[in-house]
C-alpha positions as a printed Julia matrix, in Angstrom:
282×3 Matrix{Float64}:
   7.46  -44.87   -1.94
  10.28  -42.52   -2.82
  11.74  -40.08   -0.28
  10.26  -37.04   -1.72
   6.66  -38.45   -1.73
   7.4   -39.75    2.01
   8.51  -36.44    3.05
   5.45  -34.78    1.49
   3.1   -37.27    3.45
   4.86  -36.9     6.79
   4.67  -33.14    6.55
   1.1   -33.17    5.51
   0.22  -35.58    8.31
   1.94  -33.03   10.81
   0.12  -30.21    9.21
  -3.2   -31.91    9.86
  -2.22  -32.48   13.54
  -1.56  -28.85   13.69
  -5.03  -27.94   12.45
  -6.53  -30.33   14.86
  -4.53  -28.33   17.69
  -5.97  -25.07   16.15
  -9.38  -26.28   16.4
  -9.02  -28.05   19.77
  -6.54  -25.96   21.82
  -8.25  -22.58   22.25
  -7.97  -19.01   21.07
  -4.44  -18.35   22.45
  -2.78  -21.16   20.45
  -5.02  -20.2    17.22
  -3.83  -16.59   17.68
   0.0   -17.59   17.96
  -0.06  -19.94   15.17
  -1.87  -17.64   12.86
   0.08  -14.77   13.69
   3.32  -16.61   12.92
   1.92  -17.7     9.68
   0.75  -14.07    8.8
   4.15  -12.76    9.54
   5.88  -15.46    7.48
   3.43  -14.9     4.47
   4.53  -11.24    4.53
   8.18  -12.28    4.16
   7.29  -14.69    1.37
   5.5   -12.03   -0.66
   8.07   -9.44   -0.19
  10.82  -11.8    -1.24
   8.64  -12.9    -4.1
   8.45   -9.18   -5.22
  12.19   -8.85   -4.77
  12.81  -11.96   -7.02
  11.01  -10.03   -9.81
  11.97   -6.51   -9.24
  15.13   -6.58   -7.18
  13.54   -3.85   -5.03
  13.47   -3.83   -1.05
  10.0    -2.56   -0.52
   8.57   -1.0     2.52
   7.27   -4.1     4.24
   6.97   -2.8     7.83
   3.28   -1.77    7.57
   2.33   -5.4     6.27
   4.34   -6.78    9.21
   2.33   -4.63   11.55
  -0.92   -5.85   10.21
   0.13   -9.44   10.37
   1.44   -9.19   13.97
  -1.73   -7.48   15.15
  -4.76   -8.68   13.23
  -5.29  -12.01   14.95
  -4.6   -10.63   18.5
  -7.45   -7.95   17.74
  -9.98  -10.41   16.45
  -9.11  -13.04   19.25
  -9.39  -10.86   22.12
 -12.07   -8.29   21.36
 -13.35   -7.63   24.8
 -11.11   -4.53   25.37
 -12.45   -3.09   22.02
 -16.12   -4.02   22.62
 -17.03   -0.79   24.44
 -15.82    1.25   21.43
 -15.65   -0.84   18.13
 -16.14   -4.25   16.91
 -13.16   -6.4    15.94
 -14.24   -6.2    12.41
 -14.02   -2.24   12.56
 -10.67   -2.66   14.28
  -9.02   -4.74   11.7
 -10.42   -2.47    8.91
  -8.96    0.69   10.85
  -5.72   -1.28   11.31
  -5.42   -1.69    7.6
  -6.14    1.94    6.81
  -3.51    3.01    9.39
  -1.04    0.85    7.61
  -1.88    2.15    4.31
  -1.42    5.75    5.61
   1.98    4.69    6.71
   2.9     3.49    3.35
   1.64    6.88    1.84
   3.53    9.02    4.49
   6.8     7.05    3.89
   6.58    7.45    0.28
   6.05   11.24    0.81
   8.95   11.66    3.06
  11.51    9.2     1.75
  13.09   10.71   -1.18
  14.72    7.29   -1.98
  11.37    5.53   -2.15
   9.85    5.04   -5.59
   6.11    5.1    -6.47
   6.35    1.59   -7.9
   7.86    0.31   -4.64
   5.03    1.89   -2.52
   2.43    0.2    -4.94
   3.86   -3.07   -4.24
   3.89   -2.4    -0.43
   0.23   -1.52   -0.67
  -0.45   -4.5    -2.72
   0.77   -6.68    0.16
  -1.94   -5.35    2.39
  -4.68   -6.43   -0.15
  -2.92   -9.77   -0.92
  -2.51  -11.66    1.24
  -3.05   -9.52    4.39
  -6.8    -8.56    3.7
  -7.55  -12.14    3.54
  -5.53  -13.09    6.53
  -7.74  -10.35    8.13
 -10.93  -12.13    6.94
  -9.5   -15.28    8.5
  -8.85  -13.62   11.83
 -12.58  -12.66   12.04
 -13.5   -16.4    11.46
 -11.56  -17.5    14.63
 -13.99  -18.52   17.34
 -13.8   -17.77   20.87
 -13.6   -20.63   23.41
 -17.3   -20.76   23.62
 -18.7   -23.93   21.99
 -22.18  -22.54   20.72
 -20.73  -20.15   18.01
 -21.26  -20.83   14.16
 -17.61  -19.69   14.01
 -16.52  -23.08   14.98
 -18.27  -24.43   11.76
 -16.7   -21.58    9.85
 -13.34  -22.61   11.04
 -13.9   -26.09    9.66
 -15.58  -24.91    6.37
 -12.68  -22.4     5.41
 -10.02  -25.16    5.87
 -11.82  -28.56    4.97
 -13.74  -27.59    2.02
 -10.94  -26.15   -0.12
  -8.65  -28.82    1.04
 -10.84  -31.48    0.12
 -11.33  -29.76   -3.23
  -7.6   -29.67   -3.75
  -7.3   -33.4    -2.96
 -10.1   -34.56   -5.28
  -8.9   -32.18   -8.05
  -5.65  -33.75   -8.0
  -6.72  -37.39   -7.86
  -9.45  -36.86  -10.65
  -7.26  -34.64  -12.58
  -4.3   -37.11  -12.56
  -6.38  -40.09  -13.43
  -8.99  -38.7   -15.79
  -8.03  -35.34  -16.66
  -7.64  -34.47  -20.53
  -8.68  -31.02  -21.15
  -6.46  -28.24  -19.79
  -7.98  -25.64  -17.72
  -5.51  -22.69  -17.54
  -2.4   -23.97  -19.28
  -0.88  -20.61  -19.24
  -1.07  -20.42  -15.54
  -0.93  -24.08  -14.27
  -0.13  -26.64  -16.98
  -1.23  -29.58  -14.93
  -4.77  -28.4   -13.9
  -7.51  -29.97  -15.89
 -11.25  -29.36  -16.34
 -11.92  -32.68  -15.05
  -9.87  -31.91  -12.0
 -11.96  -28.79  -11.56
 -15.09  -30.68  -11.48
 -13.46  -32.82   -8.87
 -12.61  -29.71   -6.64
 -16.46  -28.77   -6.53
 -17.14  -32.39   -5.48
 -14.57  -32.19   -2.91
 -15.87  -29.04   -1.64
 -19.43  -30.58   -1.32
 -18.02  -33.49    0.52
 -16.37  -30.92    2.81
 -19.46  -29.19    3.45
 -20.99  -32.49    4.44
 -18.09  -33.45    6.85
 -18.46  -30.06    8.6
 -22.2   -30.64    9.02
 -21.38  -34.04   10.77
 -18.39  -32.38   12.72
 -20.61  -29.49   14.1
 -22.21  -32.03   16.54
 -18.99  -32.02   18.47
 -19.91  -28.35   19.75
 -23.67  -29.22   20.12
 -24.5   -27.18   17.06
 -27.54  -28.06   14.89
 -27.08  -25.73   11.99
 -28.95  -26.76    8.74
 -27.09  -29.01    6.19
 -28.05  -27.15    2.84
 -26.09  -23.89    3.6
 -23.05  -25.83    4.49
 -23.23  -28.01    1.29
 -23.77  -24.68   -0.71
 -20.58  -23.0     0.91
 -18.55  -26.25    0.25
 -19.46  -26.1    -3.48
 -18.6   -22.33   -3.54
 -15.34  -23.05   -1.69
 -14.62  -25.87   -4.05
 -14.6   -23.14   -6.87
 -13.23  -20.25   -5.05
 -10.5   -22.33   -3.73
  -9.35  -22.9    -7.09
  -9.24  -19.31   -7.93
  -7.05  -18.75   -4.92
  -4.55  -21.49   -6.07
  -4.42  -20.05   -9.58
  -3.97  -16.5    -8.34
  -1.11  -17.6    -6.16
   0.3   -19.4    -9.21
   0.14  -16.18  -11.28
   2.33  -14.36   -8.92
   4.97  -17.2    -8.75
   5.07  -17.34  -12.49
   5.34  -13.54  -12.7
   8.36  -13.82  -10.21
   9.85  -16.94  -11.97
   9.52  -18.94   -8.68
   8.37  -22.52   -8.01
   7.25  -22.02   -4.56
   6.67  -19.05   -2.11
   8.94  -20.71    0.39
  10.38  -24.07    1.69
   9.3   -24.01    5.27
   7.2   -27.13    4.6
   9.31  -29.65    2.83
   7.42  -30.92   -0.22
   4.68  -28.39    0.35
   6.36  -25.2    -0.23
   5.54  -22.07    2.02
   2.78  -20.69    4.03
   1.07  -19.2     1.07
   1.47  -22.2    -1.02
  -0.37  -24.1     1.85
  -2.99  -21.43    2.5
  -3.7   -19.8    -0.97
  -6.99  -21.56   -1.41
  -8.05  -21.28    2.25
  -7.27  -17.59    2.23
  -9.51  -17.03   -0.74
 -12.44  -19.09    0.95
 -12.23  -16.81    4.1
 -14.67  -14.16    2.84
 -17.14  -17.07    1.83
 -16.97  -18.56    5.24
 -17.33  -15.19    6.85
 -20.55  -14.45    4.94
 -21.81  -17.89    6.0
 -20.94  -17.05    9.73
 -22.88  -13.64    9.47
 -25.86  -15.01    7.81
 -25.85  -17.89   10.53
 -25.76  -15.37   13.46
 -28.5   -13.54   11.85
 -30.64  -16.39   11.92
């Protein structure tokens, strides 16, 4: 095994252990890890915009959102008397957008284009981090959020794995060559299969928490995440191509940056959140 692939495997294994810690070590650990990841993602996206435009955009509102959305979602007891965590996160996003608007009005050196880029970061990736924050379970063991946390990570990541192996061994027809020249239609089918297997794995893992949620909705979510995860991966690649960059960062050697690792996961967060909501209704 060459040194580059060895590094990639080692870092991948460490990221796997980090995910186990996120699942097992409780809400404080999850909040810290994902808050750090969200803050780094803001830096990566603002740096990507700078690579393309050479403009130092007003990134402070996105940093504020990144720093606060997971604490708000993880410790909602103080908010419960007045608003839900979802409402609080939506209000936080609106206030950050208002800050961008006010800064544009009163800063004569700020251009409208720069303010649009600043607002874009609240949409991507920050709104998806907000969805991910709402999936974070409390330390209670009987919430469907525990399964939602597994679904949002395992399904797209297994989809990525099978897409890579099937695409590299059997792929012939290009999927989106203008965006990602190595992705194939055969690999796309593998992603749906990987998502399905991920949903089945989550069905089995739910018994760790004593849950008995039905299998068919999890398989359906897995299949959907297998497709949506590909959209997340491709959309992240669109931005990288626009900026002329290979990766969003190099914090994970051989894997790129935070957005490189979470692009498919983030896009699946609304799907998993819908599953959690419908499960709680049931």
